[in-house]
Short mmCIF file of C-alpha atoms and ligand atoms in Angstrom, two decimals:
data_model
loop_
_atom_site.label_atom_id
_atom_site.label_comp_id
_atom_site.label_asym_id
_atom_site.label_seq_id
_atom_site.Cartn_x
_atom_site.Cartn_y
_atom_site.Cartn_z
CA UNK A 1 -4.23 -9.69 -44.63
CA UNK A 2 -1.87 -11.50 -47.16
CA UNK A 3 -2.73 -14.15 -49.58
CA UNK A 4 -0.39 -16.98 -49.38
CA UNK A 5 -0.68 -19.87 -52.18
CA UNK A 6 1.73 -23.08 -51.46
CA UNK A 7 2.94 -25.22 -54.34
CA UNK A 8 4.12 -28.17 -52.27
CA UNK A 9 2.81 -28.36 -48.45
CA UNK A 10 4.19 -31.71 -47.41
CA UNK A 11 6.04 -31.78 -44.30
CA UNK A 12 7.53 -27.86 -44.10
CA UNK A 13 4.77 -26.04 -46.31
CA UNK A 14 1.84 -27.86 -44.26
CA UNK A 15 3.68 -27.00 -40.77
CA UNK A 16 4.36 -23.35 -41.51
CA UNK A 17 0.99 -22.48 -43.35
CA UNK A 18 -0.52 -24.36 -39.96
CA UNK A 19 1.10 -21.97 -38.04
CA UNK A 20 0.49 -18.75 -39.86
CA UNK A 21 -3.58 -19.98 -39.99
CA UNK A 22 -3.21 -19.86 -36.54
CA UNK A 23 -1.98 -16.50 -36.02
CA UNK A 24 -3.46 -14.80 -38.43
CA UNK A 25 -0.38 -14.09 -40.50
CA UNK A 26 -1.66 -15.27 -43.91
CA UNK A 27 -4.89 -15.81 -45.23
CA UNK A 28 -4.04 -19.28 -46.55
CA UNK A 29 -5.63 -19.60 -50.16
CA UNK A 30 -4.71 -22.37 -52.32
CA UNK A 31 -2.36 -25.27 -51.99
CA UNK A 32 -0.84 -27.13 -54.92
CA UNK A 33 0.72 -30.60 -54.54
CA UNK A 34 1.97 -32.83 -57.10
CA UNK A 35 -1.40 -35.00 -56.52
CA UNK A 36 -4.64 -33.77 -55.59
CA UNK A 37 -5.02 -36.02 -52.59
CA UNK A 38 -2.23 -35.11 -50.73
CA UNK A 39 -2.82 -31.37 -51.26
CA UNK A 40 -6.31 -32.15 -49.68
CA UNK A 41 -4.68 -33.92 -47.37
CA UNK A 42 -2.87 -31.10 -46.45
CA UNK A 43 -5.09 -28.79 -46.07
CA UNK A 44 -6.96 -30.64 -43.64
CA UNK A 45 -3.51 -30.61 -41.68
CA UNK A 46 -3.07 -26.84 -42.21
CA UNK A 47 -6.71 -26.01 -41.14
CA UNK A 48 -8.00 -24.30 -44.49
CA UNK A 49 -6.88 -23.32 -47.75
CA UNK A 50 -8.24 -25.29 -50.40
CA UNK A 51 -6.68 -28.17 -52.49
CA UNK A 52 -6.34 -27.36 -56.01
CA UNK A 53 -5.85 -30.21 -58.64
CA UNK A 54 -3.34 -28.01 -61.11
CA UNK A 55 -2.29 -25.01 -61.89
CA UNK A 56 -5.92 -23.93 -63.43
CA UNK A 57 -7.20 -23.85 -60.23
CA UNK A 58 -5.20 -21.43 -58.62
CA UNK A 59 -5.96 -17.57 -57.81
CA UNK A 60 -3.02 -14.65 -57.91
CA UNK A 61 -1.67 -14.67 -54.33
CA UNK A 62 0.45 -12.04 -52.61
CA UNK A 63 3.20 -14.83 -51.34
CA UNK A 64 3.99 -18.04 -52.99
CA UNK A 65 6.04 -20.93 -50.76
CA UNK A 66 7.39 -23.47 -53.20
CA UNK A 67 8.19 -26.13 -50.40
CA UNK A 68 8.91 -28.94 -52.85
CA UNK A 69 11.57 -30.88 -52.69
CA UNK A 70 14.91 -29.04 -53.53
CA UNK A 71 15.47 -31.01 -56.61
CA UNK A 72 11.85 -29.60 -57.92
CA UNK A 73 12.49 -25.81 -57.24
CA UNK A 74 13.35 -24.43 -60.43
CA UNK A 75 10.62 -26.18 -61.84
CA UNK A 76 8.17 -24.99 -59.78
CA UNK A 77 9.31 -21.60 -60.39
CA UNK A 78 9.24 -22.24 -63.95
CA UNK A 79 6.31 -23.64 -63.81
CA UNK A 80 4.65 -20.73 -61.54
CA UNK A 81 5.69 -17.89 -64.25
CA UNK A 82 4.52 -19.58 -67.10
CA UNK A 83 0.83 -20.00 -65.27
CA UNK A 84 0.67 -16.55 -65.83
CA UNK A 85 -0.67 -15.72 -62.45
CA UNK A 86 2.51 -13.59 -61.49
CA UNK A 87 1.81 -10.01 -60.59
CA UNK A 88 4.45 -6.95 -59.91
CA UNK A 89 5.05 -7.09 -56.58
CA UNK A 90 4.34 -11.01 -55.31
CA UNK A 91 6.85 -12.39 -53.54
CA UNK A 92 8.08 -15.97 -53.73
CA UNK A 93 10.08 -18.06 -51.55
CA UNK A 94 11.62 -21.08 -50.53
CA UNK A 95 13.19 -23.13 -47.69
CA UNK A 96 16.04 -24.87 -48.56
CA UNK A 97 19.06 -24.64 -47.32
CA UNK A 98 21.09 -25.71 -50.33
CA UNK A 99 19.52 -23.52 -52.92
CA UNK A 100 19.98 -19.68 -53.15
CA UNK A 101 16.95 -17.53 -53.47
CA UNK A 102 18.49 -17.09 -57.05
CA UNK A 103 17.28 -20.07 -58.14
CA UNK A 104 13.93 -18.63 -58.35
CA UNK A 105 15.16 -15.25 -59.61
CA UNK A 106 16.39 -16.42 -62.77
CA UNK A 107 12.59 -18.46 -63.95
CA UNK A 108 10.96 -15.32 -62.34
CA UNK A 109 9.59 -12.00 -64.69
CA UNK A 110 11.17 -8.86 -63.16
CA UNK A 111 9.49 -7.03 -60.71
CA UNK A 112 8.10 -10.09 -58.27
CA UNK A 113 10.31 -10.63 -54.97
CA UNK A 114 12.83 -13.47 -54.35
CA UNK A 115 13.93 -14.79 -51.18
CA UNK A 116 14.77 -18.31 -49.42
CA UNK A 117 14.20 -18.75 -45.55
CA UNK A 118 16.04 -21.91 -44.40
CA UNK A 119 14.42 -23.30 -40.78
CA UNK A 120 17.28 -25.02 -38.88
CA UNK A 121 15.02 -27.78 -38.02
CA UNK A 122 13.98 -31.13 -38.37
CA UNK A 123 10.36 -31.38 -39.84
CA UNK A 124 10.14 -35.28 -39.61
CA UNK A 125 7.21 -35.01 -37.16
CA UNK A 126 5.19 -32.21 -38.57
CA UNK A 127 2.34 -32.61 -35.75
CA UNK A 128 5.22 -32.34 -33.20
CA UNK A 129 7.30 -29.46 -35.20
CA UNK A 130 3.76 -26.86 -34.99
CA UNK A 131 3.86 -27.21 -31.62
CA UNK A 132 7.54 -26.67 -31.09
CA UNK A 133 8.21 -24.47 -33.91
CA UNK A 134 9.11 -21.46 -31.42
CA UNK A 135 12.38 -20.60 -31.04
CA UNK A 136 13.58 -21.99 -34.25
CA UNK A 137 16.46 -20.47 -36.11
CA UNK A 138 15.66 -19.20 -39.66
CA UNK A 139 18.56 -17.88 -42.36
CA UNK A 140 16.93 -15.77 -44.79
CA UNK A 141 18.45 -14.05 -47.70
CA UNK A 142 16.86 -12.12 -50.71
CA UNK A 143 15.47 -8.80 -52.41
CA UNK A 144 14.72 -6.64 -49.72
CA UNK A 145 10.95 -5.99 -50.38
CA UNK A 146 10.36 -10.05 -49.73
CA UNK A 147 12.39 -9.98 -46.79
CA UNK A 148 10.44 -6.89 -45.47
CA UNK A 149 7.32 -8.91 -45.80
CA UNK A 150 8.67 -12.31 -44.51
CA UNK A 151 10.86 -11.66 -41.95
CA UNK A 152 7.70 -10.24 -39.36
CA UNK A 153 5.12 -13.36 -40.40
CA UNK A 154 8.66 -15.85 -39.42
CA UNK A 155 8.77 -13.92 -36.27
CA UNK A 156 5.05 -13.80 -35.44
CA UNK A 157 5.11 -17.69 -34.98
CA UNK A 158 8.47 -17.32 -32.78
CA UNK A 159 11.44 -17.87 -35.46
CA UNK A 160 14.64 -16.18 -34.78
CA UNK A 161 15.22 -14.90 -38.48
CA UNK A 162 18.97 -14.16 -39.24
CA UNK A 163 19.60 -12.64 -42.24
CA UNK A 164 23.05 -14.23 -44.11
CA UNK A 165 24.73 -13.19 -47.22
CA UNK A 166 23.29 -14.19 -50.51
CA UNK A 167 26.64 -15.09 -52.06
CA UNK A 168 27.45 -17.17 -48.90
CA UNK A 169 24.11 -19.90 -48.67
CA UNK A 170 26.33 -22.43 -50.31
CA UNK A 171 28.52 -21.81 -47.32
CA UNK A 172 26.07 -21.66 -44.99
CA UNK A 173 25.13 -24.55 -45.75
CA UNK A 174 28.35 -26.59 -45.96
CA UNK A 175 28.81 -25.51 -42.50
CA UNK A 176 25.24 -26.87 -41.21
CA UNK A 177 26.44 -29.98 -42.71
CA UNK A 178 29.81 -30.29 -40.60
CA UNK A 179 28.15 -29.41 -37.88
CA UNK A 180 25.30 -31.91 -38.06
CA UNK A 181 25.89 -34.30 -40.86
CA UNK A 182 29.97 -34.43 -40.24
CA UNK A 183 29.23 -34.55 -36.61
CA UNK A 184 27.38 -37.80 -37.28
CA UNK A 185 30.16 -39.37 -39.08
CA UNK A 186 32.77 -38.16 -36.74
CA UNK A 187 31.17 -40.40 -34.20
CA UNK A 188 30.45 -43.44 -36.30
CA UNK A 189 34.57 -43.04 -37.04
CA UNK A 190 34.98 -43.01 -32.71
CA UNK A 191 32.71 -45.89 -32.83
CA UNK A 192 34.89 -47.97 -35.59
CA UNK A 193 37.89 -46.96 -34.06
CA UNK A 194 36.51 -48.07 -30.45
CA UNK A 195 35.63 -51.89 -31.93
CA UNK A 196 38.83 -52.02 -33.97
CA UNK A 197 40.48 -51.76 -30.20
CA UNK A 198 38.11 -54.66 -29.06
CA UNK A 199 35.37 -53.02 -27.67
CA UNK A 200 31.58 -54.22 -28.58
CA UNK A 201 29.49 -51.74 -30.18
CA UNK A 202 27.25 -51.26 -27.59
CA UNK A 203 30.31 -50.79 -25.19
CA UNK A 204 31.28 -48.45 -27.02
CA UNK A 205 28.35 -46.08 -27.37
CA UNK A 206 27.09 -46.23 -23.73
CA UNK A 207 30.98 -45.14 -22.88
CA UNK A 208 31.06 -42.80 -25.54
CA UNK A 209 28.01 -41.02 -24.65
CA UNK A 210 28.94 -38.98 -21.34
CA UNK A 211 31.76 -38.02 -22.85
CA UNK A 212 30.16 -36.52 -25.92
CA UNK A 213 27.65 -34.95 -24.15
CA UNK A 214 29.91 -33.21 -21.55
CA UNK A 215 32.69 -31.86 -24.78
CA UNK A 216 29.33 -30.06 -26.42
CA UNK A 217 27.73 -29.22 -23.15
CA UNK A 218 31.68 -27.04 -22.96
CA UNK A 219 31.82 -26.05 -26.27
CA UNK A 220 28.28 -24.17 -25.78
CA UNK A 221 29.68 -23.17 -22.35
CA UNK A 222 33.42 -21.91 -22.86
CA UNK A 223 33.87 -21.91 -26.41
CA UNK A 224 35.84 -24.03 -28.44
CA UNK A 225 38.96 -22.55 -27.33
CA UNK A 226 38.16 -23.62 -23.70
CA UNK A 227 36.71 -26.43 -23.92
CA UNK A 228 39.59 -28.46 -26.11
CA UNK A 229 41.94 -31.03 -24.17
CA UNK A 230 43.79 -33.86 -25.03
CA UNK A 231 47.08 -34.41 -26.02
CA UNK A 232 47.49 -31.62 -28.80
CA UNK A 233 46.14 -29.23 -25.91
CA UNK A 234 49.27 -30.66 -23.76
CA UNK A 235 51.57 -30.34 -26.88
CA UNK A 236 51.96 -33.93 -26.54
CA UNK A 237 54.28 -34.95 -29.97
CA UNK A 238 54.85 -38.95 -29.03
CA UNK A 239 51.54 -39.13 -27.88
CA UNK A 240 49.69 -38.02 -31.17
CA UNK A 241 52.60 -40.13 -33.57
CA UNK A 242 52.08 -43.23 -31.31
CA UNK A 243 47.85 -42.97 -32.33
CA UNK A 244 48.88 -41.89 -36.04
CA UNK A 245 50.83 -44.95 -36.85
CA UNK A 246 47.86 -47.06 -34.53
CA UNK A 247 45.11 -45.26 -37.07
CA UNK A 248 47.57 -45.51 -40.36
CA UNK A 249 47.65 -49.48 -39.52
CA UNK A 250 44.38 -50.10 -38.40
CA UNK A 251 41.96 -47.78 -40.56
CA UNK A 252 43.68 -45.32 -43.05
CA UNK A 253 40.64 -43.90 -43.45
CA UNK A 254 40.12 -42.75 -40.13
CA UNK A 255 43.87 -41.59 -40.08
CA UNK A 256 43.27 -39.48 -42.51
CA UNK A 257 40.12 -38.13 -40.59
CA UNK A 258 42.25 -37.63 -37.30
CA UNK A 259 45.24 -35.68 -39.22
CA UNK A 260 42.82 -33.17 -40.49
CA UNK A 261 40.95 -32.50 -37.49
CA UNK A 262 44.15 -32.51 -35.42
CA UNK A 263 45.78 -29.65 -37.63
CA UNK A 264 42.81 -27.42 -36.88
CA UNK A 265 43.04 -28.39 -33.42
CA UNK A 266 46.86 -27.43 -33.44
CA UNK A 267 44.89 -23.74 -33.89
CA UNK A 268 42.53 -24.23 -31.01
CA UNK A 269 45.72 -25.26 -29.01
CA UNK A 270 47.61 -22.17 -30.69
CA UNK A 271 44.67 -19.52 -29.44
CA UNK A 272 44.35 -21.15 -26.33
CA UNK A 273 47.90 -20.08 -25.77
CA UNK A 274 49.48 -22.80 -23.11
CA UNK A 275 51.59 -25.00 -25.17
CA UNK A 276 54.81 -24.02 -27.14
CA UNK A 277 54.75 -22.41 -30.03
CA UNK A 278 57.63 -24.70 -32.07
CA UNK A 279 56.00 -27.14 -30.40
CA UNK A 280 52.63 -27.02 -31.93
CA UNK A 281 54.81 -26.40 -35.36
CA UNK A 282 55.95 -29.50 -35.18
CA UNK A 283 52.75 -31.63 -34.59
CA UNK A 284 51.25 -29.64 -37.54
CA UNK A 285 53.83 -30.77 -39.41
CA UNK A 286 53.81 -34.38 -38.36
CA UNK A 287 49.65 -33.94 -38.96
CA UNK A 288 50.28 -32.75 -42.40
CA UNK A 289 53.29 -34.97 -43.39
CA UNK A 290 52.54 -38.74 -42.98
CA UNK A 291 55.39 -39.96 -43.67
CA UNK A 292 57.35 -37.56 -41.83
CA UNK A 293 55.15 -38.26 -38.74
CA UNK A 294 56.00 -42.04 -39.19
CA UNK A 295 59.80 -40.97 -38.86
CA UNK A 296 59.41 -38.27 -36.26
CA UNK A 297 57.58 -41.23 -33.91
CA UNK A 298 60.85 -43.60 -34.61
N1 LIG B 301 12.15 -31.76 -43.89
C1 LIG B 301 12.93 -30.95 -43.18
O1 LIG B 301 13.27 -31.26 -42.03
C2 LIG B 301 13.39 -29.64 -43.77
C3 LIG B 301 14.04 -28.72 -42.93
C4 LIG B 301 14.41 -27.47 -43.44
C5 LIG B 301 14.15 -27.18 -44.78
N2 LIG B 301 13.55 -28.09 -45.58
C6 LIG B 301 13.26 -27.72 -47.00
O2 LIG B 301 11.86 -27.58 -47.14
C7 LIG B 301 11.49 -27.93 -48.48
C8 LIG B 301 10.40 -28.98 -48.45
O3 LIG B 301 10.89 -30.14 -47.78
P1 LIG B 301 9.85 -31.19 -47.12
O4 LIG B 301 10.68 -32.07 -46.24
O5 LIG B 301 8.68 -30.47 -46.57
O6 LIG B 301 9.39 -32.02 -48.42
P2 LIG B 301 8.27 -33.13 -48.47
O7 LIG B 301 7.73 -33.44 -47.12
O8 LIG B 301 8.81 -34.24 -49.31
O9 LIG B 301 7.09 -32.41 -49.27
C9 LIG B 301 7.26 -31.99 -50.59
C10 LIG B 301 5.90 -31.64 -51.16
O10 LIG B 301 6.11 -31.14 -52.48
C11 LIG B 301 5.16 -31.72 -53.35
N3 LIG B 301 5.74 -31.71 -54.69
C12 LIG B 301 6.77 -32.44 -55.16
N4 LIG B 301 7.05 -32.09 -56.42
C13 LIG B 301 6.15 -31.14 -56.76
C14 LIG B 301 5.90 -30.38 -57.94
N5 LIG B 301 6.66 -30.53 -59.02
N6 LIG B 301 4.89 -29.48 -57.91
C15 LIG B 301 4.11 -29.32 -56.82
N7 LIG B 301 4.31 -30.00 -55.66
C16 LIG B 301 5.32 -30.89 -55.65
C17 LIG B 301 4.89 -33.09 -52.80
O11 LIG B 301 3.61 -33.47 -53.25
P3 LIG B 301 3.07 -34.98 -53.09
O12 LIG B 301 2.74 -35.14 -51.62
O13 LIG B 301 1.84 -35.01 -53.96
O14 LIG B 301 4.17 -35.90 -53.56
C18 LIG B 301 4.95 -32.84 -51.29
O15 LIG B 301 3.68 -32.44 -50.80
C19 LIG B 301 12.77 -28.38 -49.18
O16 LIG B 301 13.32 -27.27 -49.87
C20 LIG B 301 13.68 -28.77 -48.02
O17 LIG B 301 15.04 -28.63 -48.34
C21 LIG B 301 13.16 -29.32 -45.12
#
């Protein structure tokens, strides 16, 4: 069986090296933290191992997880091929989505094994994310001979690895940020917008909800072609200039937000193919041009 060493188990190191104990993927060896308590600490969590208070204490290990902090990566790494404790043929890895698994090529000696594997997951609860790890999406990218060895011990405790483009993880990423993080704002803009027309908060979120809920339930279900409506679907011009100068006055900020959005949804409207063609022209334009829309609406 593999060695694994992990230089920081807190909330994704302790939950994965729990779950490869378990099944036998790993033989989990040493963990390094940046304090010797809370590597103990995790090690209790993982189920064995054994803490080690620095670098000193470590043993060579087939597979190294550097699950520190993104910000503490390239240090790590650093810090790892300096200790000396390398050999041809390891592979090391991270889990960030932000950072490419060249971050740890370029502190690494030729000949060890790069990779990152990004779970699309929240780890807040670690106790809770062991037991429903299963199923959980994981993009990995890197040299092929550390994919070939971590893309089967992902799978053995149930992750659906996809493997993505090494020049695209700053992509990757920007899009699991407009899809979560963005998807956050956009409803704390509905929300504004909602009280700016009078509504209390809490009106507005308990009326919001169902109506949320239902538009992802049909993107999931139809697509995102089928599932738009509204008045660029309809190819509604006064409609859409009578809410842009509302916005402009009340919140330019959230204007702003609702010409962007609208021009890509002039291309859901486009593909969808039910409303004009010049038609859909011209709200793009009025979308893109303030002022013009302003002018168009008089
Ligand atoms: N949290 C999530 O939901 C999530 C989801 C997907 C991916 N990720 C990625 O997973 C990685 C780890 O995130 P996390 O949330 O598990 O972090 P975390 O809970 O904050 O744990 C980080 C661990 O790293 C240790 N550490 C910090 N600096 C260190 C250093 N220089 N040397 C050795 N150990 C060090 C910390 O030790 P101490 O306890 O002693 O401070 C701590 O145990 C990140 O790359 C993150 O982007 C996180």
């Amino acid at each position: 069986m593999k060695t694994l060493n992990i230089i920081g188990a807190g909330r994704v190191g302790s939950t994965l090296a729990a779950l490869w104990r378990r099944c036998g993927a790993f033989a989990i060896q040493h963990v390094l933290n940046r304090t010797g308590g809370s590597a103990h600490k995790a090690v209790r969590f993982i189920g064995g191992g054994t803490g080690a208070d620095g670098w000193h204490c470590l043993l060579p290990a087939d597979t190294w997880l550097l699950a520190t902090p993104d910000s503490e990566i390239a240090r790590a790494a650093a810090e790892l091929a300096a200790s000396g404790l390398l050999r041809a043929d390891d592979v090391v890895f991270h889990c960030s989505g932000a950072l490419g698994s060249d971050v740890l090529r370029t502190a690494l000696m030729p000949g060890v094994h790069a990779a990152s594997v990004h779970p699309l997951k929240s780890f807040a609860d670690p106790q809770a994310a062991v037991r429903n790890f299963t199923g959980t999406f994981c993009a990995a990218e890197g040299d092929a001979p550390a994919l070939a060895v971590l893309v089967p011990v992902f799978e053995a405790i149930g992750a659906r690895v996809t493997i993505i483009d090494r020049q695209a993880k700053t992509l990757y990423h920007a899009a699991s940020v407009i899809v979560c993080n963005y998807l956050t704002a956009l409803m704390e803009a509905g929300l504004q917008c909602y009280e700016k027309a009078g509504l209390p908060r809490a009106t507005a979120s308990a009326m919001m909800e169902p109506l949320v809920r239902e538009t992802v339930d049909n993107v999931f279900r139809l697509g995102t072609v089928n599932a738009l409506t509204g008045p660029i679907a309809r190819g509604d011009h006064a409609v859409v200039v009578q809410q842009l100068e509302a916005l402009q006055a009340a919140d330019p900020r959230i204007a702003e937000i609702y010409r962007a959005l609208g021009v890509m949804t002039t291309d859901l409207a486009g593909a969808q193919g039910r409303t004009d063609g010049t038609v859909l022209a011209r709200l793009r334009q009025t979308l893109t041009d303030a002022q013009g829309a302003l002018r168009l609406g008089k």
